[in-house]
Structures are given as C-alpha cells and as structure tokens.
C-alpha cells in the first residue's frame, strides 16, 4: 500500500453534508418548500447582472479561464480602496486563500491561533500542513475577542492569527484597537476575516497602510450572493501577495465565476439592496427572537444570529431535527469548538422565510 | 515581516499567462479572429445540454455547492466502469487532484518521479510540499516512456510516480505492460494521467482490480469540453480515496460546474462527436504537417501534435511570435523540462482553424 503521511492518517474521516434532496426525502418534504437558513447565504439570490453575464459566457465553457485576472483584481481594488498588486483571488472562495496561507506559512511544528468559537475551516484546512491550532478565547458575554488570551497564546511557533469580525458563528465584532494591539504584539501574520464585513458596515482595510503583518480575507459568498461560484480574495502588502501567487493554482477560478464576480461588482444597486435587506432582515429576526421565552439571542453584526437554546430543554441536535421536520434548516453549532451542545445559528432569510422559522420554533418550544 | 516558509522563498515568482485580450492588443488583432491552438481545448465547444443545464442553474448561484456530489460520482463511475467509492472529484480540474496527492503523500524529503518531457504542473504543484522531482526519461525516438529509467529512479523516498498517457506534450502512449512493470517495482503510488485517454480509445482502468498502488487521473477539460469549469477526478481503491477526501476542500466544485459535468456525461452523442471530431482533426493536421519540409511531427494519440521545428532555422519563441502576428496561438514548449527550444505543440482545431494554422506556418517557413 502506498505510504500515506502520518499527519493525514491522524485526520478524522470525511463526512459529506447532506444535500437538500436527501433531506427532502428523509423528512418527506418538497425540495422547493425547504427554508435554508443554515449557510448564511444571500436571501435575495444572485445579482441579475451576474446571471446575465454568466449565461452569455456559457458558450466559452470549453476555454480555459484566464490566469492573471487583471480586470477582476482592478475591480476588487476599486471596491476595497486598495491596489491590484495587493490582491489575490481564490477560486474556491476565501477557503482557497486559507489553503494558500497554509502552503505559504505553515509546516510541521508551526502553530496558528484561533479564538474559539470561530470558523472551523481554518483548522480543517491547516491541520494537513502539520500545523497545530492554539485556541484563544472569544468572550461570549461581551461577544468579542479576549485580546489578552490571544496575545498570551503567541510564541515563536506562531505563524498565523485568525480574527474573524464579525465573528462566525457569534456575530460579534472585534474593535479596531484590539486588532492593533494584536498586530503590534507579533510579527506573525494576522488574518482578519471580513467575510461578513458588509453587514457591519465596518472594515479594517486602512490598517494595511501601517501594518505589514496584516492580511484581510473576504468573499463573494455573502453580500455578493455568489456562494455557489466560489470566489474569495485576500488583501495584504504586495510582497506577501507575490509569495502567495507563487503557490496559487493557476486556473482555479472558473470562467463563469470570473464574469459573475465582475458583473456583481459593477451592480452597485444590487450590492446596496443586498446589504440593506440583510441588515433589515437580521434586525427583524433579532426582535422576534428577543420576544421568545426560553431563547437567548446574541447581538449580531452579520447575516446570521447565534441562539442559546438550553432553556428549551432540548439540545441543538434535537431542536434542529424538529425544525427539519417542519421544513427549516438551521445550523446545529455543536461541532464548533468552544460551544456546547445548546447553540443554533440561523441565517437571515426573506421575511417569509424568517416568519416560517419563527413559527416553527414557536411550535416546537412553546 | 511574517515568516514565510523557506521552501516557498526558493520558488520562482509567478508569471501569469497573457489573456487573449492582451494578445489581441499587442498584435493589433481582433479578439474574435484569434485562433487558439495553445491549450488543447475542445474545438466543438461545450455540450449544448451542458449549456442548457448551466443556464437553468444560474438562479441558484447564491447557494453553496453540494459537498457529497453523490450523483456526479455515480455518473463518473458509470462512465468509467468503476464504483462511486473509488472516485474523488476535483473542483480545479485534475490539478486539484494533483494538489490532494501532494497533501496526502508528500512532505519535505520525499520524491516524485516524472519521465520528462511531461506535464509541468505536477512539479509546480508538488514543490511547495517540500517534495523533490526525480526526472526519468521519455524516449523521444520511440515516443514512449523509458521504463528502465523510471524503475531505476525509485528509492525509499519515492511517494508518487507520474505516467501521462497519452503524454503531454509528446502525444505518445505508454503500453500497459510497461505500466504493470512499474506498478510491480514499487509500493509508491503510480499516477496514470489519462487526461487525453478518450482520443487514444485506450484506458488502464482495469488495472485497478489488481493493483492497489494505482490512481487514474482524468479531466472534463478535453473530450468533455469544459476546461473553463475546472472539473477533474481521480479513481483508485476506496482506502486511498477516503484518505484524500479527508483533506479535500469541501465546496471547491461550483454549482454550475456540477450541473455542467452531469449534463455532459448524459450527452452521449456529444461525447461521441467530440472524440470522433478531434481524432479526425488530428489525423488531418498530422497529414498536412507530414507534407511540410523543415518540419518533423510526432505521431500523437491525443488532441495535439508536438512539432520539431529546428530545421526552420527559428526557435520556438521566434516561430510562435510569427504565428501570433498572423493570429494563431500555439504552445512554445521551451519551458517543458526535457525539451530544447525547438519544439511547438499545436492543438487540433476546427478544419478552418487547422487550415489557418497550416497556411500561417507555411507563410513563415517557406
């Protein structure tokens, strides 16, 4: 048998997520009736301009994508107030950028810091590089990072520090002053994950001018409504971006994703509507959840809400199963390190979807 | 400055390929008039069924892709005469599978064997894992692998052996007996790259029954006409496939690529036409090139031809530049290790494109 690396032998087997079709079959539901509030997708759907651009480009599906992506880097630079040579585009969403960070910075014996609970994919992606996670704390009471715990976790093996703001799954923000404190405590690369920044109307882009150990991570999967097209980007100083390009897959962004991203960035009206609607939907859902007994909801600046359900007497496995029976998918957060089994995360939906979720939840817990 | 891995510091800077738009501008050509015979794409374009399926799916671009891809694995298993649990699907074409081979098998101090000249992306992808290439020989006279040189390159550091058949860029085949000899000489994983197998009408799939150190690599970029959608797959024994899934990016195949792949596999008529046309086009191009003085063309079983141009008095840089002036893109093979500066690779085109290439070439060298 071919020799598999020891690091890989220790990784847990892969369990694929169930498709909507499988869920529909198991719970005897119509696929079209299922309300999907589990993945923080955009309730408005994609930009109509993106749909049009993609349909037009289908005739070229047999042609390789472009590798330089100069026009897209230019458009992202305009959107973010940076320069094209500060930008690297990923063809598997921001997840590809995380993988490139692994290739560029991580090897056996190195460490990365994550204040937990946070996005679990950092760990999933970096462990195969032989890197170890060092867990710092997310302060669940204040719903922000415990800066001291991050700084105390830094040692000479630290290569990357992940700061997700708004944080997935808690929705809380990290104040700029805390990011600065962390940037100034280390020469390791601080990765500020702004996947959801549009919904908070706050960014840390301008810190790039003063700190060369900063990389901002962003995605087209949320406010841009293109989760299925797998487009993400990293912004940092040109030297780091150049090294990351040396290990980047050359053609990973599909031709259709390329034109979809360009068309969406040009659709200012869609972006505005998309952000405004998700914020409105979040505030509505928050106010409805606040009114429910046995439910505690955290203030969120993203397009989802984290909900503490321990008072219901059910754990998240049981509650999400009950919601599925009623046709609503939310995220059971038990697998997030740093959370116990009594949390669910619900994404903002259309108003109709929000009401269907609230109704189903009320039906279960009252 | 954040600490970049030593391995990465030694990798050459990345040079993105020029887009057709840039080429058009530099050579004062209309983009639509440029004949692209540089990337072994499908001259027929994508399957009409794939185009239709993709257009229909655009409304769901805001939804994450499915991660399990059960229906696609089933369709690939049917197409290849294997089982779904033997299959892993890559969302960046076969290039993603090569990267997963890196993650699963390679680390600092390990080696992989490539008989050169062959596909350069193996090396580009595996070097960042700290792995070193060991070059075996491709016999240019017989246009097949030098089996002895491969077997002599095997040592206790060898983890992967790449055998590309038909070989890119030479077009020659590796006889099954030679593959068996190599499989039986080692416990390292032998990766048989069948990206172009449809055009040779020969596969090594059945060897999977007898050899557990074999992985077959394939793509939707060639006979399936979907290079821009980045779909590839690996076929091996379920144990190796399971380990590779543990490190696979979960959502790397876009929703639109997923439906495009399914629709193309269901379009038997397209696949048949696509293969038949490329073979016919190759034989036509071969016969035309045979007739030209100062040109030596190698027998090919793929959808491209490797051409020795040293008798023209020009090197490949000069000749490809002259072809570009006349609106024809072919591949300058100087960057392929194992070839000198006197080789070009030309992909099969439509008959009109073939004639335009032949005419331009005649114009330059006569």
mmCIF file with all atom_site columns, C-alpha atoms in Angstrom, chain A residues 1-5 8-9 11-14 16-17 19 22 36 39 41-42 45-46 50-51 54-55 58-59 61-68 70 92 99 103-107 121 124 128-129 159 187 189 212 221-222 225-230 237 239-240 243 245-252 254-257, chain B residues 1-5 8-9 11-14 16-17 19 22 36 39 41-42 45-46 50-51 54-55 58-59 61-68 70 92 99 103-107 121 124 128-129 159 187 189 212 221-222 225-230 237 239-240 243 245-252 254-257:
data_model
loop_
_atom_site.group_PDB
_atom_site.id
_atom_site.type_symbol
_atom_site.label_atom_id
_atom_site.label_alt_id
_atom_site.label_comp_id
_atom_site.label_asym_id
_atom_site.label_entity_id
_atom_site.label_seq_id
_atom_site.pdbx_PDB_ins_code
_atom_site.Cartn_x
_atom_site.Cartn_y
_atom_site.Cartn_z
_atom_site.occupancy
_atom_site.B_iso_or_equiv
_atom_site.pdbx_formal_charge
_atom_site.auth_seq_id
_atom_site.auth_comp_id
_atom_site.auth_asym_id
_atom_site.auth_atom_id
_atom_site.pdbx_PDB_model_num
ATOM 1   C CA . UNK A 1 1   ? 0.000   0.000  0.000   1.00 0.00 ? 1   UNK A CA 1
ATOM 2   C CA . UNK A 1 2   ? 1.281   3.470  -0.937  1.00 0.00 ? 2   UNK A CA 1
ATOM 3   C CA . UNK A 1 3   ? 2.672   5.343  2.080   1.00 0.00 ? 3   UNK A CA 1
ATOM 4   C CA . UNK A 1 4   ? 0.262   7.990  3.360   1.00 0.00 ? 4   UNK A CA 1
ATOM 5   C CA . UNK A 1 5   ? 1.700   10.819 5.536   1.00 0.00 ? 5   UNK A CA 1
ATOM 6   C CA . UNK A 1 8   ? -3.094  12.562 7.286   1.00 0.00 ? 8   UNK A CA 1
ATOM 7   C CA . UNK A 1 9   ? -3.566  9.183  8.968   1.00 0.00 ? 9   UNK A CA 1
ATOM 8   C CA . UNK A 1 11  ? -7.186  13.200 10.493  1.00 0.00 ? 11  UNK A CA 1
ATOM 9   C CA . UNK A 1 12  ? -10.803 12.156 11.019  1.00 0.00 ? 12  UNK A CA 1
ATOM 10  C CA . UNK A 1 13  ? -12.720 10.600 8.115   1.00 0.00 ? 13  UNK A CA 1
ATOM 11  C CA . UNK A 1 14  ? -14.649 12.996 5.981   1.00 0.00 ? 14  UNK A CA 1
ATOM 12  C CA . UNK A 1 16  ? -20.130 14.977 3.484   1.00 0.00 ? 16  UNK A CA 1
ATOM 13  C CA . UNK A 1 17  ? -23.053 17.268 4.242   1.00 0.00 ? 17  UNK A CA 1
ATOM 14  C CA . UNK A 1 19  ? -27.943 17.522 0.095   1.00 0.00 ? 19  UNK A CA 1
ATOM 15  C CA . UNK A 1 22  ? -31.602 13.869 0.741   1.00 0.00 ? 22  UNK A CA 1
ATOM 16  C CA . UNK A 1 36  ? -32.496 27.132 4.013   1.00 0.00 ? 36  UNK A CA 1
ATOM 17  C CA . UNK A 1 39  ? -25.318 28.514 5.481   1.00 0.00 ? 39  UNK A CA 1
ATOM 18  C CA . UNK A 1 41  ? -26.431 32.640 2.011   1.00 0.00 ? 41  UNK A CA 1
ATOM 19  C CA . UNK A 1 42  ? -27.948 35.745 0.440   1.00 0.00 ? 42  UNK A CA 1
ATOM 20  C CA . UNK A 1 45  ? -30.377 35.476 -4.763  1.00 0.00 ? 45  UNK A CA 1
ATOM 21  C CA . UNK A 1 46  ? -27.607 36.499 -7.175  1.00 0.00 ? 46  UNK A CA 1
ATOM 22  C CA . UNK A 1 50  ? -24.330 38.348 -12.801 1.00 0.00 ? 50  UNK A CA 1
ATOM 23  C CA . UNK A 1 51  ? -26.966 35.917 -14.086 1.00 0.00 ? 51  UNK A CA 1
ATOM 24  C CA . UNK A 1 54  ? -22.863 34.059 -16.821 1.00 0.00 ? 54  UNK A CA 1
ATOM 25  C CA . UNK A 1 55  ? -25.473 32.993 -19.376 1.00 0.00 ? 55  UNK A CA 1
ATOM 26  C CA . UNK A 1 58  ? -21.590 29.698 -21.261 1.00 0.00 ? 58  UNK A CA 1
ATOM 27  C CA . UNK A 1 59  ? -20.546 29.467 -24.932 1.00 0.00 ? 59  UNK A CA 1
ATOM 28  C CA . UNK A 1 61  ? -17.040 26.907 -21.146 1.00 0.00 ? 61  UNK A CA 1
ATOM 29  C CA . UNK A 1 62  ? -14.616 24.842 -23.252 1.00 0.00 ? 62  UNK A CA 1
ATOM 30  C CA . UNK A 1 63  ? -11.919 27.545 -22.950 1.00 0.00 ? 63  UNK A CA 1
ATOM 31  C CA . UNK A 1 64  ? -9.505  27.642 -20.010 1.00 0.00 ? 64  UNK A CA 1
ATOM 32  C CA . UNK A 1 65  ? -10.031 30.512 -17.570 1.00 0.00 ? 65  UNK A CA 1
ATOM 33  C CA . UNK A 1 66  ? -7.690  33.456 -17.610 1.00 0.00 ? 66  UNK A CA 1
ATOM 34  C CA . UNK A 1 67  ? -4.932  33.173 -15.046 1.00 0.00 ? 67  UNK A CA 1
ATOM 35  C CA . UNK A 1 68  ? -3.963  36.799 -14.464 1.00 0.00 ? 68  UNK A CA 1
ATOM 36  C CA . UNK A 1 70  ? -6.257  41.659 -14.019 1.00 0.00 ? 70  UNK A CA 1
ATOM 37  C CA . UNK A 1 92  ? -12.673 28.148 -4.019  1.00 0.00 ? 92  UNK A CA 1
ATOM 38  C CA . UNK A 1 99  ? -5.210  26.988 1.896   1.00 0.00 ? 99  UNK A CA 1
ATOM 39  C CA . UNK A 1 103 ? 1.134   26.495 1.789   1.00 0.00 ? 103 UNK A CA 1
ATOM 40  C CA . UNK A 1 104 ? 2.972   29.793 2.280   1.00 0.00 ? 104 UNK A CA 1
ATOM 41  C CA . UNK A 1 105 ? 3.355   29.862 6.062   1.00 0.00 ? 105 UNK A CA 1
ATOM 42  C CA . UNK A 1 106 ? 2.607   26.520 7.730   1.00 0.00 ? 106 UNK A CA 1
ATOM 43  C CA . UNK A 1 107 ? 4.656   23.356 8.187   1.00 0.00 ? 107 UNK A CA 1
ATOM 44  C CA . UNK A 1 121 ? -12.497 25.692 8.356   1.00 0.00 ? 121 UNK A CA 1
ATOM 45  C CA . UNK A 1 124 ? -9.709  21.818 8.793   1.00 0.00 ? 124 UNK A CA 1
ATOM 46  C CA . UNK A 1 128 ? -2.930  18.753 6.878   1.00 0.00 ? 128 UNK A CA 1
ATOM 47  C CA . UNK A 1 129 ? 0.105   21.077 6.712   1.00 0.00 ? 129 UNK A CA 1
ATOM 48  C CA . UNK A 1 159 ? 2.713   31.840 12.078  1.00 0.00 ? 159 UNK A CA 1
ATOM 49  C CA . UNK A 1 187 ? 5.469   39.526 13.656  1.00 0.00 ? 187 UNK A CA 1
ATOM 50  C CA . UNK A 1 189 ? 0.598   37.279 10.046  1.00 0.00 ? 189 UNK A CA 1
ATOM 51  C CA . UNK A 1 212 ? 2.783   44.745 7.028   1.00 0.00 ? 212 UNK A CA 1
ATOM 52  C CA . UNK A 1 221 ? -20.358 34.281 -0.988  1.00 0.00 ? 221 UNK A CA 1
ATOM 53  C CA . UNK A 1 222 ? -22.299 36.598 1.341   1.00 0.00 ? 222 UNK A CA 1
ATOM 54  C CA . UNK A 1 225 ? -24.695 36.477 -3.418  1.00 0.00 ? 225 UNK A CA 1
ATOM 55  C CA . UNK A 1 226 ? -22.320 34.061 -5.178  1.00 0.00 ? 226 UNK A CA 1
ATOM 56  C CA . UNK A 1 227 ? -21.662 31.250 -2.657  1.00 0.00 ? 227 UNK A CA 1
ATOM 57  C CA . UNK A 1 228 ? -22.080 28.612 -5.359  1.00 0.00 ? 228 UNK A CA 1
ATOM 58  C CA . UNK A 1 229 ? -19.443 30.227 -7.576  1.00 0.00 ? 229 UNK A CA 1
ATOM 59  C CA . UNK A 1 230 ? -16.577 30.039 -5.055  1.00 0.00 ? 230 UNK A CA 1
ATOM 60  C CA . UNK A 1 237 ? 1.079   44.001 1.188   1.00 0.00 ? 237 UNK A CA 1
ATOM 61  C CA . UNK A 1 239 ? 5.363   41.159 -1.012  1.00 0.00 ? 239 UNK A CA 1
ATOM 62  C CA . UNK A 1 240 ? 3.140   38.658 0.802   1.00 0.00 ? 240 UNK A CA 1
ATOM 63  C CA . UNK A 1 243 ? 4.721   34.863 -2.453  1.00 0.00 ? 243 UNK A CA 1
ATOM 64  C CA . UNK A 1 245 ? 0.844   33.787 -6.022  1.00 0.00 ? 245 UNK A CA 1
ATOM 65  C CA . UNK A 1 246 ? 3.879   31.514 -6.371  1.00 0.00 ? 246 UNK A CA 1
ATOM 66  C CA . UNK A 1 247 ? 1.878   28.620 -4.906  1.00 0.00 ? 247 UNK A CA 1
ATOM 67  C CA . UNK A 1 248 ? -1.576  29.536 -6.185  1.00 0.00 ? 248 UNK A CA 1
ATOM 68  C CA . UNK A 1 249 ? -3.410  27.127 -8.504  1.00 0.00 ? 249 UNK A CA 1
ATOM 69  C CA . UNK A 1 250 ? -3.215  28.857 -11.874 1.00 0.00 ? 250 UNK A CA 1
ATOM 70  C CA . UNK A 1 251 ? -6.734  28.246 -13.219 1.00 0.00 ? 251 UNK A CA 1
ATOM 71  C CA . UNK A 1 252 ? -8.852  27.660 -10.114 1.00 0.00 ? 252 UNK A CA 1
ATOM 72  C CA . UNK A 1 254 ? -13.908 29.153 -13.384 1.00 0.00 ? 254 UNK A CA 1
ATOM 73  C CA . UNK A 1 255 ? -14.638 31.351 -16.415 1.00 0.00 ? 255 UNK A CA 1
ATOM 74  C CA . UNK A 1 256 ? -18.237 31.751 -15.244 1.00 0.00 ? 256 UNK A CA 1
ATOM 75  C CA . UNK A 1 257 ? -17.178 32.721 -11.714 1.00 0.00 ? 257 UNK A CA 1
ATOM 76  C CA . UNK B 2 1   ? 7.617   40.707 8.347   1.00 0.00 ? 1   UNK B CA 1
ATOM 77  C CA . UNK B 2 2   ? 5.627   37.487 8.740   1.00 0.00 ? 2   UNK B CA 1
ATOM 78  C CA . UNK B 2 3   ? 7.819   34.402 8.398   1.00 0.00 ? 3   UNK B CA 1
ATOM 79  C CA . UNK B 2 4   ? 7.404   32.723 5.010   1.00 0.00 ? 4   UNK B CA 1
ATOM 80  C CA . UNK B 2 5   ? 8.481   29.047 4.700   1.00 0.00 ? 5   UNK B CA 1
ATOM 81  C CA . UNK B 2 8   ? 8.351   28.973 -0.689  1.00 0.00 ? 8   UNK B CA 1
ATOM 82  C CA . UNK B 2 9   ? 11.133  31.571 -0.669  1.00 0.00 ? 9   UNK B CA 1
ATOM 83  C CA . UNK B 2 11  ? 10.119  29.107 -5.616  1.00 0.00 ? 11  UNK B CA 1
ATOM 84  C CA . UNK B 2 12  ? 10.284  31.324 -8.706  1.00 0.00 ? 12  UNK B CA 1
ATOM 85  C CA . UNK B 2 13  ? 7.948   34.322 -8.982  1.00 0.00 ? 13  UNK B CA 1
ATOM 86  C CA . UNK B 2 14  ? 4.677   33.658 -10.695 1.00 0.00 ? 14  UNK B CA 1
ATOM 87  C CA . UNK B 2 16  ? 0.519   34.915 -15.286 1.00 0.00 ? 16  UNK B CA 1
ATOM 88  C CA . UNK B 2 17  ? -0.326  33.893 -18.855 1.00 0.00 ? 17  UNK B CA 1
ATOM 89  C CA . UNK B 2 19  ? -5.109  36.939 -21.857 1.00 0.00 ? 19  UNK B CA 1
ATOM 90  C CA . UNK B 2 22  ? -3.790  41.384 -24.229 1.00 0.00 ? 22  UNK B CA 1
ATOM 91  C CA . UNK B 2 36  ? -6.462  29.347 -30.133 1.00 0.00 ? 36  UNK B CA 1
ATOM 92  C CA . UNK B 2 39  ? -4.263  24.788 -24.662 1.00 0.00 ? 39  UNK B CA 1
ATOM 93  C CA . UNK B 2 41  ? -9.260  22.735 -25.729 1.00 0.00 ? 41  UNK B CA 1
ATOM 94  C CA . UNK B 2 42  ? -12.239 21.160 -27.464 1.00 0.00 ? 42  UNK B CA 1
ATOM 95  C CA . UNK B 2 45  ? -17.263 23.942 -27.765 1.00 0.00 ? 45  UNK B CA 1
ATOM 96  C CA . UNK B 2 46  ? -19.270 22.660 -24.795 1.00 0.00 ? 46  UNK B CA 1
ATOM 97  C CA . UNK B 2 50  ? -24.344 21.435 -20.504 1.00 0.00 ? 50  UNK B CA 1
ATOM 98  C CA . UNK B 2 51  ? -25.046 24.979 -21.689 1.00 0.00 ? 51  UNK B CA 1
ATOM 99  C CA . UNK B 2 54  ? -25.883 25.744 -16.532 1.00 0.00 ? 54  UNK B CA 1
ATOM 100 C CA . UNK B 2 55  ? -28.263 28.489 -17.668 1.00 0.00 ? 55  UNK B CA 1
ATOM 101 C CA . UNK B 2 58  ? -27.806 30.324 -12.575 1.00 0.00 ? 58  UNK B CA 1
ATOM 102 C CA . UNK B 2 59  ? -30.754 31.190 -10.315 1.00 0.00 ? 59  UNK B CA 1
ATOM 103 C CA . UNK B 2 61  ? -25.644 30.825 -7.733  1.00 0.00 ? 61  UNK B CA 1
ATOM 104 C CA . UNK B 2 62  ? -26.176 32.264 -4.223  1.00 0.00 ? 62  UNK B CA 1
ATOM 105 C CA . UNK B 2 63  ? -26.449 28.744 -2.746  1.00 0.00 ? 63  UNK B CA 1
ATOM 106 C CA . UNK B 2 64  ? -23.385 26.795 -1.644  1.00 0.00 ? 64  UNK B CA 1
ATOM 107 C CA . UNK B 2 65  ? -22.490 23.806 -3.801  1.00 0.00 ? 65  UNK B CA 1
ATOM 108 C CA . UNK B 2 66  ? -23.248 20.325 -2.583  1.00 0.00 ? 66  UNK B CA 1
ATOM 109 C CA . UNK B 2 67  ? -20.284 18.678 -0.910  1.00 0.00 ? 67  UNK B CA 1
ATOM 110 C CA . UNK B 2 68  ? -21.050 14.977 -1.356  1.00 0.00 ? 68  UNK B CA 1
ATOM 111 C CA . UNK B 2 70  ? -23.099 11.585 -5.000  1.00 0.00 ? 70  UNK B CA 1
ATOM 112 C CA . UNK B 2 92  ? -9.990  22.838 -10.071 1.00 0.00 ? 92  UNK B CA 1
ATOM 113 C CA . UNK B 2 99  ? -2.744  19.024 -5.096  1.00 0.00 ? 99  UNK B CA 1
ATOM 114 C CA . UNK B 2 103 ? -1.349  16.891 0.757   1.00 0.00 ? 103 UNK B CA 1
ATOM 115 C CA . UNK B 2 104 ? -1.868  13.155 1.215   1.00 0.00 ? 104 UNK B CA 1
ATOM 116 C CA . UNK B 2 105 ? 1.542   11.797 0.258   1.00 0.00 ? 105 UNK B CA 1
ATOM 117 C CA . UNK B 2 106 ? 4.239   14.477 0.032   1.00 0.00 ? 106 UNK B CA 1
ATOM 118 C CA . UNK B 2 107 ? 6.357   16.236 2.653   1.00 0.00 ? 107 UNK B CA 1
ATOM 119 C CA . UNK B 2 121 ? 2.052   21.158 -13.388 1.00 0.00 ? 121 UNK B CA 1
ATOM 120 C CA . UNK B 2 124 ? 4.592   23.235 -9.886  1.00 0.00 ? 124 UNK B CA 1
ATOM 121 C CA . UNK B 2 128 ? 5.518   23.685 -2.277  1.00 0.00 ? 128 UNK B CA 1
ATOM 122 C CA . UNK B 2 129 ? 5.043   20.497 -0.218  1.00 0.00 ? 129 UNK B CA 1
ATOM 123 C CA . UNK B 2 159 ? 5.966   8.529  -2.955  1.00 0.00 ? 159 UNK B CA 1
ATOM 124 C CA . UNK B 2 187 ? 4.790   0.316  -3.332  1.00 0.00 ? 187 UNK B CA 1
ATOM 125 C CA . UNK B 2 189 ? 1.511   5.319  -5.791  1.00 0.00 ? 189 UNK B CA 1
ATOM 126 C CA . UNK B 2 212 ? -3.770  -1.096 -5.059  1.00 0.00 ? 212 UNK B CA 1
ATOM 127 C CA . UNK B 2 221 ? -11.359 19.762 -19.787 1.00 0.00 ? 221 UNK B CA 1
ATOM 128 C CA . UNK B 2 222 ? -10.647 17.855 -23.004 1.00 0.00 ? 222 UNK B CA 1
ATOM 129 C CA . UNK B 2 225 ? -15.303 20.377 -23.482 1.00 0.00 ? 225 UNK B CA 1
ATOM 130 C CA . UNK B 2 226 ? -15.409 22.011 -20.047 1.00 0.00 ? 226 UNK B CA 1
ATOM 131 C CA . UNK B 2 227 ? -11.886 23.406 -19.460 1.00 0.00 ? 227 UNK B CA 1
ATOM 132 C CA . UNK B 2 228 ? -13.307 26.674 -18.128 1.00 0.00 ? 228 UNK B CA 1
ATOM 133 C CA . UNK B 2 229 ? -15.400 24.872 -15.500 1.00 0.00 ? 229 UNK B CA 1
ATOM 134 C CA . UNK B 2 230 ? -12.479 23.111 -13.748 1.00 0.00 ? 230 UNK B CA 1
ATOM 135 C CA . UNK B 2 237 ? -9.021  1.993  -4.364  1.00 0.00 ? 237 UNK B CA 1
ATOM 136 C CA . UNK B 2 239 ? -8.945  3.354  1.064   1.00 0.00 ? 239 UNK B CA 1
ATOM 137 C CA . UNK B 2 240 ? -6.766  5.883  -0.787  1.00 0.00 ? 240 UNK B CA 1
ATOM 138 C CA . UNK B 2 243 ? -7.785  9.487  2.870   1.00 0.00 ? 243 UNK B CA 1
ATOM 139 C CA . UNK B 2 245 ? -11.313 13.075 0.952   1.00 0.00 ? 245 UNK B CA 1
ATOM 140 C CA . UNK B 2 246 ? -10.084 13.904 4.457   1.00 0.00 ? 246 UNK B CA 1
ATOM 141 C CA . UNK B 2 247 ? -8.019  16.772 3.053   1.00 0.00 ? 247 UNK B CA 1
ATOM 142 C CA . UNK B 2 248 ? -10.226 17.772 0.127   1.00 0.00 ? 248 UNK B CA 1
ATOM 143 C CA . UNK B 2 249 ? -11.690 21.298 0.017   1.00 0.00 ? 249 UNK B CA 1
ATOM 144 C CA . UNK B 2 250 ? -15.367 20.732 0.833   1.00 0.00 ? 250 UNK B CA 1
ATOM 145 C CA . UNK B 2 251 ? -17.023 23.104 -1.661  1.00 0.00 ? 251 UNK B CA 1
ATOM 146 C CA . UNK B 2 252 ? -14.459 23.540 -4.427  1.00 0.00 ? 252 UNK B CA 1
ATOM 147 C CA . UNK B 2 254 ? -19.004 25.280 -8.266  1.00 0.00 ? 254 UNK B CA 1
ATOM 148 C CA . UNK B 2 255 ? -22.751 24.608 -8.552  1.00 0.00 ? 255 UNK B CA 1
ATOM 149 C CA . UNK B 2 256 ? -22.595 25.376 -12.264 1.00 0.00 ? 256 UNK B CA 1
ATOM 150 C CA . UNK B 2 257 ? -19.626 23.037 -12.826 1.00 0.00 ? 257 UNK B CA 1
#
